Amino acid sequence: MDVRNCKTCGRLFNYLGGPNICEACRADIEKKFQNTKEYIRENPRASIQEISDANEVTTNQIRQWIREERLQFADDSPVGIECEICGATIRTGKYCENCKNKTADALSKSIEKPQAPPPPVQKPKKENKMRFI
Ligand SMILES: [Zn+2]
Ligand SMILES: [Zn+2]
């Protein structure tokens, strides 16, 4: 059994994987997430700071949700986080469109390397040499 300290409330809990957060705090965060999402829908032009104040969540937590693509913002929302590569302002995910295309490009290039076709697999012939003695 893996018992750890919850990084939010400090209580010991039975660790089952993922972040070091106990069930109670996880449920709490989830509730805050729903509230935050609701708040953003009702206040599409709120800034991260306003969202943070209104929902008692840290701005870091909000940024994390944005990176996880759990929160979406309107085009005219002042909310933005930085692309992890070039620092451009984005509204969701980790990278801007540009960098996303570049990384996708680099990825597909490394996958599309010309490869010699694999040699035909020759099945070993079954030897029917069962002998009954
Ligand atoms: Zn906890
Ligand atoms: Zn970028």
mmCIF file of C-alpha atoms and ligand atoms in Angstrom:
data_model
loop_
_atom_site.group_PDB
_atom_site.id
_atom_site.type_symbol
_atom_site.label_atom_id
_atom_site.label_comp_id
_atom_site.label_asym_id
_atom_site.label_seq_id
_atom_site.Cartn_x
_atom_site.Cartn_y
_atom_site.Cartn_z
ATOM 1 C CA MET A 1 0.000 0.000 0.000
ATOM 2 C CA ASP A 2 1.284 3.453 -0.909
ATOM 3 C CA VAL A 3 0.373 6.086 1.670
ATOM 4 C CA ARG A 4 1.292 9.688 1.004
ATOM 5 C CA ASN A 5 0.650 13.192 2.276
ATOM 6 C CA CYS A 6 -1.874 15.165 0.308
ATOM 7 C CA LYS A 7 -0.084 18.167 -1.134
ATOM 8 C CA THR A 8 -3.149 20.325 -0.612
ATOM 9 C CA CYS A 9 -4.375 19.501 2.902
ATOM 10 C CA GLY A 10 -1.428 17.501 4.242
ATOM 11 C CA ARG A 11 -3.490 14.522 5.362
ATOM 12 C CA LEU A 12 -2.255 11.004 4.779
ATOM 13 C CA PHE A 13 -4.139 9.174 2.112
ATOM 14 C CA ASN A 14 -4.054 5.990 0.136
ATOM 15 C CA TYR A 15 -2.161 6.895 -3.023
ATOM 16 C CA LEU A 16 -3.642 5.459 -6.223
ATOM 17 C CA GLY A 17 -1.672 7.334 -8.862
ATOM 18 C CA GLY A 18 -1.778 10.777 -10.445
ATOM 19 C CA PRO A 19 -1.054 13.924 -8.459
ATOM 20 C CA ASN A 20 -0.427 13.739 -4.702
ATOM 21 C CA ILE A 21 -3.924 14.825 -3.800
ATOM 22 C CA CYS A 22 -6.381 13.006 -1.549
ATOM 23 C CA GLU A 23 -9.914 12.085 -2.604
ATOM 24 C CA ALA A 24 -11.513 14.913 -0.627
ATOM 25 C CA CYS A 25 -9.275 17.582 -2.127
ATOM 26 C CA ARG A 26 -9.673 16.095 -5.575
ATOM 27 C CA ALA A 27 -13.465 16.328 -5.253
ATOM 28 C CA ASP A 28 -13.029 19.880 -3.961
ATOM 29 C CA ILE A 29 -10.910 20.872 -6.956
ATOM 30 C CA GLU A 30 -13.394 19.261 -9.295
ATOM 31 C CA LYS A 31 -16.202 21.268 -7.706
ATOM 32 C CA LYS A 32 -14.163 24.451 -8.088
ATOM 33 C CA PHE A 33 -13.489 23.554 -11.676
ATOM 34 C CA GLN A 34 -17.210 23.281 -12.391
ATOM 35 C CA ASN A 35 -17.816 26.627 -10.643
ATOM 36 C CA THR A 36 -14.994 28.227 -12.592
ATOM 37 C CA LYS A 37 -16.282 26.893 -15.864
ATOM 38 C CA GLU A 38 -19.735 28.211 -15.043
ATOM 39 C CA TYR A 39 -18.284 31.573 -14.047
ATOM 40 C CA ILE A 40 -16.378 31.877 -17.317
ATOM 41 C CA ARG A 41 -19.496 31.107 -19.280
ATOM 42 C CA GLU A 42 -21.341 33.865 -17.455
ATOM 43 C CA ASN A 43 -18.382 36.258 -17.506
ATOM 44 C CA PRO A 44 -16.644 35.645 -20.799
ATOM 45 C CA ARG A 45 -14.518 38.782 -20.450
ATOM 46 C CA ALA A 46 -13.205 38.173 -16.951
ATOM 47 C CA SER A 47 -9.444 38.141 -16.519
ATOM 48 C CA ILE A 48 -7.576 35.285 -14.890
ATOM 49 C CA GLN A 49 -7.235 37.386 -11.744
ATOM 50 C CA GLU A 50 -10.976 38.029 -11.592
ATOM 51 C CA ILE A 51 -11.732 34.371 -12.167
ATOM 52 C CA SER A 52 -9.284 33.462 -9.450
ATOM 53 C CA ASP A 53 -10.810 35.896 -6.935
ATOM 54 C CA ALA A 54 -14.392 34.957 -7.712
ATOM 55 C CA ASN A 55 -13.851 31.213 -7.440
ATOM 56 C CA GLU A 56 -11.127 30.971 -4.806
ATOM 57 C CA VAL A 57 -8.801 29.112 -7.107
ATOM 58 C CA THR A 58 -5.214 30.106 -7.717
ATOM 59 C CA THR A 59 -4.235 31.631 -11.038
ATOM 60 C CA ASN A 60 -1.794 28.735 -11.366
ATOM 61 C CA GLN A 61 -4.649 26.289 -11.095
ATOM 62 C CA ILE A 62 -6.560 28.163 -13.783
ATOM 63 C CA ARG A 63 -3.507 28.150 -16.059
ATOM 64 C CA GLN A 64 -3.143 24.439 -15.499
ATOM 65 C CA TRP A 65 -6.750 23.855 -16.543
ATOM 66 C CA ILE A 66 -6.133 25.960 -19.623
ATOM 67 C CA ARG A 67 -3.080 23.892 -20.506
ATOM 68 C CA GLU A 68 -5.095 20.730 -19.994
ATOM 69 C CA GLU A 69 -7.600 22.235 -22.436
ATOM 70 C CA ARG A 70 -10.368 21.928 -19.889
ATOM 71 C CA LEU A 71 -11.225 25.625 -20.010
ATOM 72 C CA GLN A 72 -12.100 27.415 -23.198
ATOM 73 C CA PHE A 73 -12.265 31.156 -23.691
ATOM 74 C CA ALA A 74 -14.044 33.412 -26.113
ATOM 75 C CA ASP A 75 -12.026 35.191 -28.780
ATOM 76 C CA ASP A 76 -12.481 38.539 -27.061
ATOM 77 C CA SER A 77 -11.546 37.230 -23.616
ATOM 78 C CA PRO A 78 -8.503 38.914 -22.051
ATOM 79 C CA VAL A 79 -7.375 35.573 -20.699
ATOM 80 C CA GLY A 80 -4.268 34.134 -22.241
ATOM 81 C CA ILE A 81 -1.338 31.930 -21.405
ATOM 82 C CA GLU A 82 1.978 31.745 -23.158
ATOM 83 C CA CYS A 83 2.915 29.219 -25.798
ATOM 84 C CA GLU A 84 5.522 26.999 -24.184
ATOM 85 C CA ILE A 85 7.800 27.353 -27.201
ATOM 86 C CA CYS A 86 7.637 30.913 -28.506
ATOM 87 C CA GLY A 87 5.707 32.732 -25.760
ATOM 88 C CA ALA A 88 2.867 33.877 -28.004
ATOM 89 C CA THR A 89 -0.470 34.364 -26.249
ATOM 90 C CA ILE A 90 -2.810 31.431 -26.600
ATOM 91 C CA ARG A 91 -6.160 30.575 -25.027
ATOM 92 C CA THR A 92 -5.962 26.862 -24.628
ATOM 93 C CA GLY A 93 -3.483 24.017 -24.759
ATOM 94 C CA LYS A 94 0.287 24.391 -24.601
ATOM 95 C CA TYR A 95 1.391 25.746 -27.951
ATOM 96 C CA CYS A 96 0.269 28.372 -30.433
ATOM 97 C CA GLU A 97 -1.006 27.291 -33.840
ATOM 98 C CA ASN A 98 2.375 27.996 -35.393
ATOM 99 C CA CYS A 99 4.358 25.877 -32.985
ATOM 100 C CA LYS A 100 1.707 23.183 -33.027
ATOM 101 C CA ASN A 101 2.066 22.914 -36.795
ATOM 102 C CA LYS A 102 5.839 22.927 -36.521
ATOM 103 C CA THR A 103 5.929 20.167 -33.949
ATOM 104 C CA ALA A 104 3.351 18.190 -35.901
ATOM 105 C CA ASP A 105 5.552 18.660 -38.963
ATOM 106 C CA ALA A 106 8.668 17.504 -37.175
ATOM 107 C CA LEU A 107 6.768 14.570 -35.778
ATOM 108 C CA SER A 108 5.369 13.398 -39.083
ATOM 109 C CA LYS A 109 8.774 13.807 -40.717
ATOM 110 C CA SER A 110 10.416 11.586 -38.167
ATOM 111 C CA ILE A 111 7.677 9.033 -38.683
ATOM 112 C CA GLU A 112 7.708 9.169 -42.484
ATOM 113 C CA LYS A 113 11.303 8.141 -42.850
ATOM 114 C CA PRO A 114 11.641 5.893 -45.865
ATOM 115 C CA GLN A 115 11.911 2.402 -44.676
ATOM 116 C CA ALA A 116 12.928 -0.665 -46.543
ATOM 117 C CA PRO A 117 10.043 -3.085 -46.645
ATOM 118 C CA PRO A 118 10.535 -5.800 -44.123
ATOM 119 C CA PRO A 119 11.812 -9.009 -45.628
ATOM 120 C CA PRO A 120 9.068 -11.535 -46.195
ATOM 121 C CA VAL A 121 8.757 -13.717 -43.221
ATOM 122 C CA GLN A 122 9.370 -17.271 -44.089
ATOM 123 C CA LYS A 123 7.373 -19.613 -42.059
ATOM 124 C CA PRO A 124 9.313 -22.595 -40.988
ATOM 125 C CA LYS A 125 7.866 -25.589 -42.691
ATOM 126 C CA LYS A 126 6.072 -27.830 -40.406
ATOM 127 C CA GLU A 127 7.794 -31.084 -40.279
ATOM 128 C CA ASN A 128 5.373 -33.873 -40.372
ATOM 129 C CA LYS A 129 7.633 -36.343 -38.917
ATOM 130 C CA MET A 130 5.544 -37.573 -36.136
ATOM 131 C CA ARG A 131 6.650 -40.991 -35.450
ATOM 132 C CA PHE A 132 4.749 -43.477 -33.499
ATOM 133 C CA ILE A 133 6.966 -45.915 -31.917
HETATM 134 ZN ZN ZN B 1 -6.211 16.561 0.762
HETATM 135 ZN ZN ZN B 2 4.399 29.230 -30.233
#
